[in-house]
Coordinates of C-alpha atoms in Angstrom, one line a residue:
Chain H
M1264 CA -2.8 -38.0 -7.1
S1265 CA -4.9 -35.4 -5.4
V1266 CA -3.4 -31.9 -4.9
L1267 CA -6.2 -30.7 -2.8
E1268 CA -8.5 -32.7 -0.6
L1269 CA -11.4 -31.6 1.4
E1270 CA -12.6 -34.0 4.1
G1271 CA -16.0 -33.7 5.6
I1272 CA -16.0 -29.9 5.7
S1273 CA -19.0 -28.4 7.6
L1274 CA -19.5 -24.7 8.0
G1275 CA -22.4 -22.9 9.6
F1276 CA -23.2 -19.3 10.3
G1277 CA -25.6 -19.2 13.2
G1278 CA -28.6 -21.2 12.1
V1279 CA -27.6 -21.5 8.4
Q1280 CA -25.7 -24.5 7.3
A1281 CA -23.5 -23.3 4.4
L1282 CA -21.6 -26.5 3.9
S1283 CA -22.3 -29.9 5.4
G1284 CA -19.9 -32.8 5.2
V1285 CA -18.3 -31.8 1.9
D1286 CA -15.8 -34.3 0.6
L1287 CA -14.0 -33.3 -2.6
A1288 CA -10.7 -34.2 -4.2
V1289 CA -8.9 -32.2 -6.9
E1290 CA -6.7 -34.5 -9.0
E1291 CA -3.3 -33.1 -10.1
G1292 CA -3.2 -31.6 -13.6
T1293 CA -6.9 -31.3 -14.0
I1294 CA -9.4 -28.5 -14.4
T1295 CA -12.0 -29.1 -11.7
A1296 CA -15.1 -27.2 -11.7
V1297 CA -17.5 -26.7 -8.8
I1298 CA -21.1 -25.8 -10.0
G1299 CA -24.3 -25.3 -8.3
P1300 CA -27.3 -22.9 -8.0
N1301 CA -27.0 -19.6 -6.2
G1302 CA -26.5 -20.0 -2.5
A1303 CA -25.3 -23.6 -2.9
G1304 CA -22.1 -22.8 -0.9
K1305 CA -19.6 -22.5 -3.7
T1306 CA -18.0 -19.3 -2.5
S1307 CA -18.2 -20.4 1.1
L1308 CA -16.2 -23.5 -0.1
F1309 CA -13.6 -21.3 -1.7
N1310 CA -13.3 -19.2 1.4
V1311 CA -12.8 -22.3 3.6
I1312 CA -10.0 -23.4 1.3
S1313 CA -8.4 -19.9 1.2
G1314 CA -8.6 -19.7 5.0
F1315 CA -11.0 -16.8 5.5
Y1316 CA -13.6 -19.2 7.1
R1317 CA -12.6 -21.8 9.6
P1318 CA -14.9 -24.9 9.2
Q1319 CA -16.5 -26.3 12.3
Q1320 CA -15.5 -29.8 11.1
G1321 CA -13.4 -31.3 8.5
R1322 CA -9.9 -30.8 7.1
V1323 CA -8.4 -29.1 4.1
L1324 CA -5.2 -30.9 2.7
L1325 CA -2.8 -29.5 0.2
E1326 CA -0.5 -32.3 -1.1
G1327 CA -1.3 -34.2 2.0
R1328 CA -0.5 -31.4 4.4
N1329 CA -3.2 -30.2 6.8
L1330 CA -4.0 -26.5 6.1
T1331 CA -7.1 -26.3 8.3
R1332 CA -5.5 -24.2 11.0
L1333 CA -3.3 -22.0 8.9
R1334 CA -4.1 -18.4 8.0
P1335 CA -4.5 -17.2 4.4
P1336 CA -1.0 -15.8 3.9
R1337 CA 0.6 -19.1 5.1
R1338 CA -1.6 -21.0 2.7
A1339 CA -0.6 -18.8 -0.2
S1340 CA 3.1 -19.4 0.5
L1341 CA 2.4 -23.1 0.4
G1342 CA 1.1 -22.8 -3.1
L1343 CA -2.6 -21.9 -3.0
G1344 CA -3.5 -19.1 -5.5
R1345 CA -6.8 -17.6 -6.1
T1346 CA -8.8 -15.0 -7.9
F1347 CA -12.1 -13.4 -6.7
Q1348 CA -15.5 -13.2 -8.1
N1349 CA -15.6 -9.4 -7.9
I1350 CA -12.3 -8.3 -9.2
A1351 CA -10.0 -7.7 -6.2
L1352 CA -7.1 -5.8 -7.8
F1353 CA -5.1 -3.1 -6.1
R1354 CA -6.7 -0.1 -7.7
G1355 CA -4.1 2.5 -6.8
M1356 CA -1.3 0.5 -8.6
T1357 CA -0.2 -0.2 -12.1
V1358 CA -0.7 -3.5 -13.8
L1359 CA 3.0 -4.2 -13.4
D1360 CA 2.9 -3.6 -9.6
N1361 CA -0.2 -5.6 -9.2
V1362 CA 1.4 -8.6 -10.9
K1363 CA 4.7 -8.1 -9.0
L1364 CA 2.6 -8.4 -5.8
G1365 CA 1.7 -11.9 -7.0
A1366 CA 5.3 -12.8 -6.7
H1367 CA 5.5 -11.4 -3.1
V1368 CA 5.8 -14.9 -1.4
R1369 CA 8.7 -15.8 -3.8
M1370 CA 10.7 -12.8 -2.9
R1371 CA 12.9 -12.3 0.1
T1372 CA 13.9 -8.5 0.3
G1373 CA 13.5 -7.2 3.8
V1374 CA 12.8 -3.7 4.9
F1375 CA 16.5 -2.6 5.4
S1376 CA 17.8 -3.8 2.0
A1377 CA 14.5 -2.5 0.5
M1378 CA 15.2 1.0 1.8
W1379 CA 18.8 1.1 0.7
Y1380 CA 17.9 -0.7 -2.5
L1381 CA 21.4 -2.2 -2.9
G1382 CA 22.7 -5.3 -4.6
A1383 CA 20.4 -8.0 -3.4
A1384 CA 17.1 -6.0 -3.5
R1385 CA 17.9 -4.5 -6.9
R1386 CA 18.8 -7.9 -8.4
E1387 CA 15.7 -9.5 -7.0
E1388 CA 13.5 -6.8 -8.5
A1389 CA 15.1 -7.2 -11.8
R1390 CA 14.8 -11.0 -11.8
V1391 CA 11.2 -11.0 -10.8
R1392 CA 10.5 -8.3 -13.4
E1393 CA 12.1 -10.4 -16.1
E1394 CA 10.2 -13.5 -15.2
I1395 CA 7.0 -11.6 -15.2
E1396 CA 7.7 -10.1 -18.5
R1397 CA 8.7 -13.3 -20.1
E1398 CA 6.2 -15.8 -18.6
V1399 CA 3.2 -13.9 -17.5
F1400 CA 2.8 -10.7 -19.6
D1401 CA 3.8 -12.5 -22.8
F1402 CA 1.4 -15.5 -22.1
L1403 CA -1.6 -13.3 -21.1
E1404 CA -0.9 -10.7 -23.8
I1405 CA -1.0 -7.7 -21.4
D1406 CA 2.6 -6.4 -21.9
H1407 CA 1.2 -3.3 -23.6
I1408 CA -0.7 -2.1 -20.6
R1409 CA 2.0 -2.8 -17.9
R1410 CA 2.3 0.9 -16.9
H1411 CA -1.5 1.5 -16.9
P1412 CA -3.3 2.0 -13.6
V1413 CA -5.6 -1.0 -13.2
A1414 CA -8.6 1.1 -12.2
A1415 CA -8.8 2.5 -15.8
L1416 CA -8.8 -0.9 -17.6
P1417 CA -11.9 -2.4 -19.1
Y1418 CA -13.5 -5.3 -17.2
G1419 CA -12.1 -8.2 -19.3
L1420 CA -8.6 -6.9 -19.0
Q1421 CA -8.9 -6.4 -15.3
K1422 CA -9.9 -10.1 -15.0
R1423 CA -6.9 -11.0 -17.0
V1424 CA -4.6 -9.0 -14.8
E1425 CA -6.0 -10.7 -11.8
L1426 CA -5.2 -14.1 -13.5
A1427 CA -1.7 -12.7 -14.2
R1428 CA -1.3 -11.8 -10.5
A1429 CA -2.2 -15.3 -9.4
L1430 CA 0.1 -16.9 -11.9
A1431 CA 3.0 -14.7 -10.9
M1432 CA 2.8 -16.6 -7.6
R1433 CA 3.4 -19.9 -9.4
P1434 CA 0.8 -21.7 -7.3
K1435 CA 0.4 -25.5 -7.1
I1436 CA -3.3 -25.1 -7.4
L1437 CA -5.2 -22.1 -8.8
M1438 CA -8.7 -21.3 -7.6
L1439 CA -10.7 -19.2 -10.0
D1440 CA -14.0 -17.7 -8.7
E1441 CA -16.2 -17.1 -11.7
P1442 CA -13.4 -16.3 -14.2
V1443 CA -15.8 -15.4 -17.0
A1444 CA -18.7 -13.8 -15.1
G1445 CA -19.9 -10.7 -16.8
M1446 CA -17.7 -11.1 -19.9
N1447 CA -18.8 -11.0 -23.5
R1448 CA -18.5 -14.0 -25.8
E1449 CA -15.0 -13.0 -27.1
E1450 CA -13.6 -12.3 -23.7
K1451 CA -15.0 -15.7 -22.5
E1452 CA -13.3 -17.5 -25.3
D1453 CA -10.0 -15.8 -24.5
M1454 CA -10.3 -16.7 -20.9
A1455 CA -11.1 -20.3 -21.6
R1456 CA -8.1 -20.6 -23.7
F1457 CA -5.9 -19.1 -21.0
I1458 CA -7.2 -21.5 -18.4
L1459 CA -6.6 -24.4 -20.6
D1460 CA -3.0 -23.2 -21.2
V1461 CA -2.6 -22.7 -17.5
K1462 CA -3.2 -26.4 -17.2
E1463 CA -1.3 -27.6 -20.2
E1464 CA 1.7 -25.2 -20.4
W1465 CA 2.1 -24.2 -16.8
G1466 CA 1.1 -27.5 -15.4
I1467 CA -1.0 -25.8 -12.7
T1468 CA -4.1 -27.6 -11.4
V1469 CA -7.2 -25.4 -11.7
L1470 CA -10.2 -25.4 -9.4
M1471 CA -12.9 -23.1 -10.5
V1472 CA -16.4 -22.0 -9.6
E1473 CA -18.4 -21.0 -12.7
H1474 CA -21.9 -20.4 -13.8
D1475 CA -21.3 -20.5 -17.5
M1476 CA -22.3 -24.1 -18.2
G1477 CA -21.0 -24.0 -21.8
M1478 CA -17.6 -23.2 -20.5
V1479 CA -17.6 -25.5 -17.6
M1480 CA -18.7 -28.4 -19.9
D1481 CA -16.1 -27.6 -22.6
I1482 CA -12.9 -27.2 -20.5
S1483 CA -13.4 -29.1 -17.2
D1484 CA -12.0 -32.6 -16.6
R1485 CA -14.2 -33.2 -13.6
V1486 CA -17.3 -31.4 -12.2
H1487 CA -18.6 -31.4 -8.7
V1488 CA -22.1 -30.1 -8.1
L1489 CA -23.0 -28.5 -4.8
N1490 CA -26.5 -27.9 -3.7
F1491 CA -27.6 -26.7 -0.1
G1492 CA -24.0 -27.2 1.0
Q1493 CA -23.7 -30.7 -0.1
V1494 CA -22.0 -32.4 -3.0
I1495 CA -24.9 -34.1 -4.9
A1496 CA -22.8 -35.3 -7.9
S1497 CA -19.3 -35.6 -9.1
G1498 CA -17.8 -36.9 -12.3
E1499 CA -17.0 -36.0 -15.8
P1500 CA -18.9 -33.2 -17.4
A1501 CA -20.9 -35.3 -19.8
V1502 CA -22.0 -37.7 -17.0
V1503 CA -22.8 -34.9 -14.5
Q1504 CA -24.9 -33.2 -17.1
K1505 CA -27.3 -36.1 -17.4
N1506 CA -27.6 -36.7 -13.7
P1507 CA -31.3 -36.2 -12.8
G1508 CA -30.5 -34.8 -9.3
V1509 CA -28.3 -32.1 -11.0
I1510 CA -31.1 -31.2 -13.4
Q1511 CA -33.5 -31.1 -10.5
A1512 CA -31.2 -28.8 -8.5
Y1513 CA -30.5 -26.5 -11.3
L1514 CA -33.8 -26.2 -12.9
G1515 CA -36.1 -27.2 -10.1
S1516 CA -39.4 -25.4 -10.5
G1517 CA -37.6 -22.7 -12.3
D1518 CA -37.2 -25.0 -15.3
V1519 CA -38.2 -23.1 -18.3
N1520 CA -40.2 -26.0 -19.7
S1521 CA -42.0 -26.8 -16.5
L1522 CA -42.6 -23.1 -16.0
R1523 CA -44.1 -22.9 -19.5
E1524 CA -46.2 -25.9 -18.9
R1525 CA -47.6 -24.4 -15.7
L1526 CA -48.3 -21.1 -17.3
M1527 CA -50.0 -22.9 -20.2
G1528 CA -52.0 -24.8 -17.8
E1529 CA -53.2 -21.8 -15.9
S1530 CA -54.2 -19.9 -19.1
A1531 CA -56.0 -22.9 -20.5
Chain B
M1081 CA 9.8 16.4 -24.1
R1082 CA 10.6 12.9 -23.1
I1083 CA 12.9 11.3 -25.7
G1084 CA 15.7 8.7 -25.6
S1085 CA 14.1 6.9 -22.8
A1086 CA 14.2 3.4 -24.3
K1087 CA 15.7 0.9 -21.8
E1088 CA 17.9 -2.0 -22.5
S1089 CA 17.7 -3.7 -19.1
Y1090 CA 15.0 -4.2 -16.5
I1091 CA 17.3 -2.8 -13.9
A1092 CA 17.4 0.5 -15.9
D1093 CA 13.6 0.4 -16.3
E1094 CA 13.2 0.0 -12.6
A1095 CA 15.4 3.0 -11.7
L1096 CA 14.2 5.7 -9.3
F1097 CA 14.9 8.4 -11.9
A1098 CA 14.2 6.7 -15.2
T1099 CA 15.0 9.5 -17.6
R1100 CA 17.9 11.9 -18.0
T1101 CA 15.5 14.8 -17.5
Q1102 CA 14.7 13.5 -14.1
W1103 CA 18.3 13.2 -13.2
V1104 CA 19.0 16.7 -14.3
W1105 CA 16.1 18.0 -12.2
F1106 CA 17.3 16.1 -9.2
A1107 CA 20.7 17.5 -9.6
L1108 CA 19.3 21.0 -9.9
L1109 CA 17.3 20.4 -6.8
L1110 CA 20.4 19.2 -4.9
A1111 CA 22.4 22.2 -6.2
S1112 CA 19.9 24.7 -5.2
L1113 CA 19.8 23.1 -1.7
V1114 CA 23.5 23.5 -1.5
L1115 CA 23.4 27.0 -2.8
F1116 CA 20.5 28.2 -0.7
P1117 CA 22.4 29.1 2.5
F1118 CA 24.7 31.5 0.4
V1119 CA 21.9 33.6 -0.9
S1120 CA 19.5 33.5 2.0
N1121 CA 19.3 35.1 5.4
L1122 CA 18.9 33.5 8.8
Y1123 CA 15.2 33.8 8.9
W1124 CA 14.7 31.8 5.7
L1125 CA 17.4 29.3 6.8
Y1126 CA 15.4 28.8 10.1
L1127 CA 12.3 28.1 8.0
A1128 CA 14.4 25.7 5.8
C1129 CA 15.4 23.8 8.8
L1130 CA 11.9 23.6 10.1
V1131 CA 10.6 22.5 6.7
S1132 CA 13.3 19.8 6.5
I1133 CA 12.3 18.5 9.9
N1134 CA 8.7 18.6 9.0
V1135 CA 9.3 16.8 5.6
I1136 CA 11.0 13.9 7.5
S1137 CA 8.1 13.6 9.9
A1138 CA 5.4 14.0 7.1
T1139 CA 7.1 11.4 5.0
G1140 CA 6.9 9.0 7.9
L1141 CA 3.3 9.6 8.4
N1142 CA 2.7 9.3 4.7
I1143 CA 4.2 5.8 4.7
L1144 CA 1.8 4.8 7.5
T1145 CA -1.3 6.7 6.5
G1146 CA -0.9 7.5 2.8
F1147 CA 0.6 4.3 1.7
T1148 CA -0.5 1.7 4.2
G1149 CA -4.0 3.3 4.9
Q1150 CA -3.6 3.2 8.7
V1151 CA -4.8 6.6 10.0
S1152 CA -2.7 7.9 12.8
L1153 CA -3.2 10.9 15.0
G1154 CA -0.3 10.1 17.3
H1155 CA 2.4 11.2 15.1
A1156 CA 3.4 14.4 17.1
A1157 CA 3.5 12.4 20.3
F1158 CA 5.9 9.9 18.6
M1159 CA 8.1 12.9 17.7
G1160 CA 7.8 13.8 21.3
V1161 CA 9.3 10.4 22.3
G1162 CA 12.2 11.0 19.9
A1163 CA 12.7 14.5 21.3
Y1164 CA 12.7 13.4 24.9
T1165 CA 15.0 10.6 24.2
V1166 CA 17.5 13.0 22.7
A1167 CA 17.0 15.4 25.6
W1168 CA 17.5 12.8 28.2
L1169 CA 20.6 11.5 26.6
D1170 CA 21.9 15.0 26.1
N1171 CA 21.6 15.7 29.8
N1172 CA 22.6 12.3 31.2
A1173 CA 25.1 10.7 28.9
Q1174 CA 28.0 12.1 26.9
T1175 CA 27.0 10.4 23.7
P1176 CA 27.6 12.1 20.4
F1177 CA 24.5 13.6 18.7
Y1178 CA 24.2 11.0 15.9
L1179 CA 24.1 8.2 18.4
N1180 CA 21.4 10.2 20.3
L1181 CA 19.4 10.5 17.1
L1182 CA 19.7 6.8 16.4
A1183 CA 18.6 6.1 19.9
A1184 CA 15.6 8.4 19.5
A1185 CA 14.7 6.6 16.3
G1186 CA 15.1 3.3 18.1
V1187 CA 13.0 4.2 21.2
T1188 CA 10.3 5.7 19.1
T1189 CA 10.1 2.7 16.8
A1190 CA 9.6 0.5 19.9
V1191 CA 6.9 2.9 21.2
G1192 CA 5.3 3.0 17.7
L1193 CA 5.1 -0.8 17.5
V1194 CA 3.2 -0.9 20.7
A1195 CA 0.9 2.0 19.6
G1196 CA 0.3 0.2 16.4
L1197 CA -1.1 -2.9 18.1
P1198 CA -4.7 -1.7 17.8
S1199 CA -4.3 -1.7 14.0
L1200 CA -4.4 -5.5 14.0
R1201 CA -8.0 -5.2 15.2
V1202 CA -9.4 -2.0 14.0
K1203 CA -9.3 0.2 10.9
G1204 CA -10.2 3.7 9.8
L1205 CA -11.8 6.1 12.3
Y1206 CA -11.5 3.6 15.1
L1207 CA -7.8 3.3 14.6
A1208 CA -7.6 7.1 14.6
I1209 CA -9.3 7.2 18.0
A1210 CA -7.0 4.5 19.2
T1211 CA -3.9 6.5 18.2
I1212 CA -5.3 9.6 19.8
A1213 CA -5.5 7.5 23.0
A1214 CA -1.8 6.7 22.5
S1215 CA -1.1 10.3 22.0
F1216 CA -2.8 11.3 25.3
I1217 CA -1.0 8.6 27.2
L1218 CA 2.4 9.7 25.9
Q1219 CA 1.4 13.3 26.7
F1220 CA 0.6 12.1 30.3
V1221 CA 4.0 10.4 30.5
F1222 CA 5.8 13.6 29.3
I1223 CA 4.1 15.6 32.1
N1224 CA 4.3 13.1 34.9
W1225 CA 7.6 11.2 34.5
E1226 CA 9.4 14.0 36.1
S1227 CA 12.7 12.2 36.8
V1228 CA 13.2 11.9 33.0
T1229 CA 11.2 14.7 31.4
R1230 CA 11.3 17.3 34.2
G1231 CA 7.5 17.6 33.7
T1232 CA 6.0 20.8 32.7
R1233 CA 9.2 22.8 33.3
G1234 CA 10.6 21.3 30.2
I1235 CA 14.1 20.4 29.4
N1236 CA 17.0 22.1 27.7
I1237 CA 19.2 20.5 25.0
E1238 CA 22.7 21.6 24.1
P1239 CA 23.2 22.2 20.4
P1240 CA 24.9 19.2 18.6
E1241 CA 28.5 19.4 17.7
I1242 CA 30.3 18.0 14.7
M1243 CA 34.1 18.0 14.5
G1244 CA 34.3 21.0 16.8
I1245 CA 31.6 23.0 14.9
V1246 CA 28.6 23.8 17.1
L1247 CA 25.3 23.7 15.2
D1248 CA 23.7 26.3 17.4
N1249 CA 22.3 28.5 14.5
P1250 CA 20.1 27.8 11.5
D1251 CA 23.0 28.5 9.1
T1252 CA 25.1 25.6 10.7
F1253 CA 22.2 23.4 11.5
Y1254 CA 21.1 23.5 7.9
W1255 CA 24.1 21.5 6.8
M1256 CA 23.2 18.6 9.1
V1257 CA 19.4 18.5 8.8
V1258 CA 19.1 18.9 5.0
P1259 CA 21.3 15.9 4.2
I1260 CA 19.4 13.8 6.7
M1261 CA 16.2 14.8 5.1
V1262 CA 17.4 14.0 1.6
V1263 CA 18.6 10.5 2.8
M1264 CA 15.4 9.8 4.6
V1265 CA 13.2 10.8 1.7
L1266 CA 15.3 8.7 -0.8
L1267 CA 15.0 5.7 1.6
A1268 CA 11.2 6.1 1.7
A1269 CA 11.2 6.4 -2.2
N1270 CA 13.2 3.1 -2.5
L1271 CA 10.9 1.3 -0.1
F1272 CA 8.1 1.6 -2.6
R1273 CA 10.1 0.1 -5.4
T1274 CA 10.2 -3.2 -3.5
R1275 CA 8.0 -5.9 -2.2
V1276 CA 7.7 -4.4 1.2
G1277 CA 6.3 -1.1 -0.1
R1278 CA 4.1 -2.8 -2.5
A1279 CA 2.8 -4.9 0.4
F1280 CA 1.9 -1.7 2.2
I1281 CA -0.1 -0.4 -0.7
A1282 CA -1.8 -3.7 -1.1
I1283 CA -3.0 -3.6 2.4
R1284 CA -4.3 0.0 1.9
D1285 CA -6.1 -0.9 -1.5
R1286 CA -7.6 -4.4 -0.5
D1287 CA -6.5 -6.2 2.5
I1288 CA -8.2 -9.5 1.6
S1289 CA -6.4 -9.8 -1.7
A1290 CA -3.2 -9.0 0.1
S1291 CA -3.6 -11.9 2.5
V1292 CA -4.4 -14.4 -0.4
L1293 CA -1.2 -13.3 -2.0
G1294 CA 0.7 -14.3 1.1
I1295 CA 1.1 -10.8 2.8
S1296 CA 0.7 -11.2 6.5
L1297 CA -1.4 -8.3 7.5
P1298 CA -0.3 -8.1 11.2
A1299 CA 3.4 -8.2 10.3
Y1300 CA 3.2 -5.5 7.6
K1301 CA 0.9 -3.1 9.5
L1302 CA 3.3 -3.2 12.5
M1303 CA 6.2 -2.8 10.1
S1304 CA 4.5 0.3 8.8
F1305 CA 4.0 1.6 12.2
A1306 CA 7.6 1.0 13.1
I1307 CA 8.9 2.7 10.0
A1308 CA 6.6 5.8 10.5
S1309 CA 7.7 6.0 14.2
F1310 CA 11.3 5.7 13.1
Y1311 CA 10.8 8.8 10.9
A1312 CA 9.0 10.6 13.7
G1313 CA 11.8 9.7 16.1
I1314 CA 14.5 11.1 13.9
A1315 CA 12.3 14.2 13.2
G1316 CA 11.6 14.7 16.9
G1317 CA 15.2 14.4 17.9
L1318 CA 16.2 16.9 15.3
Y1319 CA 13.4 19.1 16.5
A1320 CA 14.7 18.9 20.1
Y1321 CA 18.1 19.9 18.9
F1322 CA 16.8 22.7 16.7
M1323 CA 14.6 24.3 19.4
G1324 CA 17.0 23.9 22.2
S1325 CA 14.3 23.1 24.7
I1326 CA 11.1 21.1 24.8
N1327 CA 8.2 20.6 27.2
P1328 CA 5.0 18.6 27.0
E1329 CA 3.3 21.4 25.2
S1330 CA 5.7 21.1 22.2
F1331 CA 3.9 18.1 20.8
P1332 CA 0.2 18.7 21.0
L1333 CA -2.5 16.8 19.3
L1334 CA -2.8 19.8 17.0
M1335 CA 0.6 19.0 15.7
S1336 CA -0.5 15.5 14.7
I1337 CA -3.3 17.0 12.8
F1338 CA -0.9 19.4 11.1
F1339 CA 1.0 16.5 9.8
L1340 CA -2.1 14.7 8.6
A1341 CA -3.2 17.9 6.9
A1342 CA 0.2 18.1 5.3
I1343 CA 0.0 14.7 3.7
I1344 CA -3.6 15.3 2.6
V1345 CA -2.8 18.7 1.0
G1346 CA 0.5 17.3 -0.5
G1347 CA -1.0 14.0 -1.7
M1348 CA -1.5 10.9 0.2
G1349 CA 0.4 7.9 -1.0
T1350 CA 3.1 9.7 -3.0
I1351 CA 6.6 10.6 -1.7
L1352 CA 6.4 13.9 -3.4
G1353 CA 3.1 14.6 -1.6
G1354 CA 4.7 14.4 1.8
I1355 CA 7.4 16.8 0.8
L1356 CA 5.1 19.3 -0.9
G1357 CA 2.6 19.1 1.9
A1358 CA 5.2 19.8 4.6
I1359 CA 6.5 22.8 2.7
F1360 CA 3.1 24.2 2.1
M1361 CA 1.9 23.7 5.7
T1362 CA 5.1 25.2 7.2
L1363 CA 5.6 28.1 4.6
T1364 CA 2.0 29.2 4.0
P1365 CA 1.5 30.9 7.4
E1366 CA 4.8 32.7 7.0
V1367 CA 3.9 33.9 3.4
L1368 CA 0.6 35.0 4.8
R1369 CA 2.4 36.9 7.6
Y1370 CA 4.4 38.7 4.9
G1371 CA 1.1 39.7 3.2
V1372 CA -0.2 40.9 6.6
D1373 CA 2.9 43.0 7.1
L1374 CA 2.4 44.6 3.7
A1375 CA -1.2 45.4 4.3
S1376 CA -0.8 46.6 7.9
P1377 CA 0.0 50.3 7.1
F1378 CA -3.3 50.7 5.5
I1379 CA -5.5 49.3 8.3
D1380 CA -6.4 50.5 11.7
E1381 CA -5.4 48.1 14.5
P1382 CA -3.7 45.7 12.0
G1383 CA -2.9 43.2 14.7
A1384 CA -6.4 42.7 15.8
V1385 CA -7.8 42.4 12.3
L1386 CA -5.2 40.7 10.3
S1387 CA -4.1 37.8 12.4
P1388 CA -7.5 36.2 12.5
V1389 CA -7.6 36.8 8.7
R1390 CA -4.4 35.0 8.3
T1391 CA -5.7 32.0 10.2
I1392 CA -9.0 32.0 8.1
V1393 CA -7.1 32.3 4.8
F1394 CA -4.9 29.3 5.9
G1395 CA -7.9 27.2 6.8
A1396 CA -9.7 28.2 3.5
L1397 CA -6.6 27.2 1.5
I1398 CA -6.8 23.7 3.1
V1399 CA -10.4 23.4 2.5
G1400 CA -9.9 24.5 -1.0
F1401 CA -7.4 21.8 -1.7
L1402 CA -9.7 19.2 -0.4
L1403 CA -12.4 20.4 -2.6
F1404 CA -10.6 21.2 -5.8
E1405 CA -7.5 19.0 -5.7
P1406 CA -8.3 16.0 -3.6
H1407 CA -5.1 14.2 -4.8
G1408 CA -3.0 17.0 -3.6
L1409 CA -0.2 19.1 -4.8
A1410 CA 1.6 16.1 -6.1
E1411 CA -1.2 15.6 -8.6
I1412 CA -0.8 19.2 -9.9
W1413 CA 2.9 18.4 -10.4
R1414 CA 2.1 15.2 -12.2
R1415 CA -0.2 17.0 -14.6
I1416 CA 2.5 19.6 -15.4
R1417 CA 4.9 16.8 -16.1
R1418 CA 2.5 14.9 -18.3
F1419 CA 2.0 18.2 -20.3
F1420 CA 5.6 18.5 -20.9
H1421 CA 6.1 14.9 -21.9
L1422 CA 4.6 15.5 -25.3
W1423 CA 5.4 19.2 -25.5
P1424 CA 5.7 20.8 -28.0
F1425 CA 4.1 18.2 -30.3
R1426 CA 0.7 17.8 -28.7
T1427 CA -0.9 19.8 -25.9

C-alpha cells in the first residue's frame, strides 16, 4: 500500500517548469530515494509535498487523503515529517527543546494551563520528556548533549538532532532532504544505520533526496530518478543504476570518460 | 558550587528552580521584597512601584519581541489602552479595582490582537513600522474620543481600595503591585517551559521549520501579540492607578522605545532580561541624578550643565551595552552563575 502518492504534479515558476506531470508512489515500510542531477526538481518536489509550494496541477495524497490544499502545519499533524538540506534547527535552543518541539503536534497544553503550569501541563511535559529520552535520545545516541545549545554542536550531530526532532513527531512518513550531505565517511555510515533502523525498528516509511549514490544504492528499496522535472526511471536500485537514460542524465557530457576522450582527442 | 543536583524524575528535572541553591536565592529575593518597605523611604518605594510596573510591561514586550521575534513599537500605546480602560471604569462604574485591571487586560488583549494582524504578512522593520502606525492610531483615539478619554484634558483616577485600605501612597501601593509583578513574571517563566513558549521561540529562530513541525504561524504570532498586550494592559492599568491621572501625552512613542531598550539592555529572550532591563532603565536616570546632586556644589550653573550630561551618560550606557554586552545584563548574570558552578575547584 502506498503511504504517499503524487499524481501528475506540475509546478512552474514564471517561465521555468520545475516539475511537469510527476507521478510517484511511496510504498509503506520502504526507504524510497529520489535522485537526479542538480536542478532536477528534487527539492521543489519536497516543498510541494510539505506544502510550501502549491502545484499548478496534480494532487498529493497521504494515506489516500488529499493534502494538496492544506498548509504545512496541518500536513505535519497528519503525519508528514521532514528534515532540511541546510540544517534548520532552532539555534537559540538546547537539543532537548529542539526535540521537544518535534512532539509539538502530539501535545495539547494550551496557553492558560501553560502559564500556570499545573497538573495537566506538568504531566504532559514529563510524559513527552520521558518518551523522548527513552525512544529518541537513546536510539540516536545523543543523550549526553541534551542540554547543549544546538548552535555549538558539530555538523554531524546537528544533522542527528534534526533527525531526532523529526522522529519525536512520530510521523507516518519521514522526508529527509540530503541526510548525509557534507558528512565524513564515519558520520555517513552512522546516519545510514539510523535511517535503516527508522524503517525497521520504528516502522516509519522514509522518502529521501540524496546525492551520495553509494548510500542510495545501499539502503534504498526503491529509487525514482528525476531529470528536468520529470520522472525518467523508477525501480529497484540495481535496475535503475543500469538504465541508460539515467546514466545519460547523470553523466551526460560531464561523463568523466567521455570528457577524457574528448580531451585526449583535442590534444592528439 | 552546584552539588546534589541529581534528579530522580523528569518532573524534578523540568522544575523552574532545579537546584536547592536556586530555591534559596528565590526565597531570599522574596524576603528582601517583603522587607524592603520597612527599611526604605517613600522616594525609593515610589521607584520600586514604578520599576514593578515597568517589569510587567517589559516582560510582556519580551515575550513578543525577545522570544517570538516580532518587533513592536506600540507597546506604550497598548499600556495606554489599559490605562484608559481603568480610568473609564473608575469614573463610570463602581467596579472594584481588580475587575478594572482584568477588564483593562481584556480590552488591551483584544486591541493587541487587531494590531498584531500585520505580523501575519510582514516581519522585522516592516512590522515595526506597522506597529508604530497602530501606536499613532491609538494616540489619535486617546486625543479625539473625548466622551471616553476627555481628550487632552486628561482623566483622573481614584486610588484603588482593598478591604478599606486606600492605596494612595507608594508605601501601600507597593503591597499590591509587587505581588502582581511576581506572579506575572512567574507566569511568563512557566510559559517557556511548555509547548506554547517553545513554539514562540521556534517562530523567532526559524519559522519554516516551525511550520513543518505543525506550528501554525498565524495562530502563534497572534497569541504572542495577545499575551504581550495582556501584560501591557495590566501594566497600563496599574500605571493609571499609580499616577492618579493620565492624558494622551502619558504614553508617547518614546515610551515604547524605552521598553524596547529595556529588553535589549536586559537581554532579549530571557525572562531575567526583561526584569533587569526594566530595573536598569528606570533606576539609572535616578542614580545619575544622585551623581548630579553630589557634583552640583562644585560647578557653576549646575542645572544647565549637568542635566544634559546626565542624558548623555544614560545614552552612552545604552550604546555601551549594545557594543560590549549584546546579550544584555542577563548574560552577565549567567556568566557569574557559571563561574560559581564549579567554584572553588576550577575557575
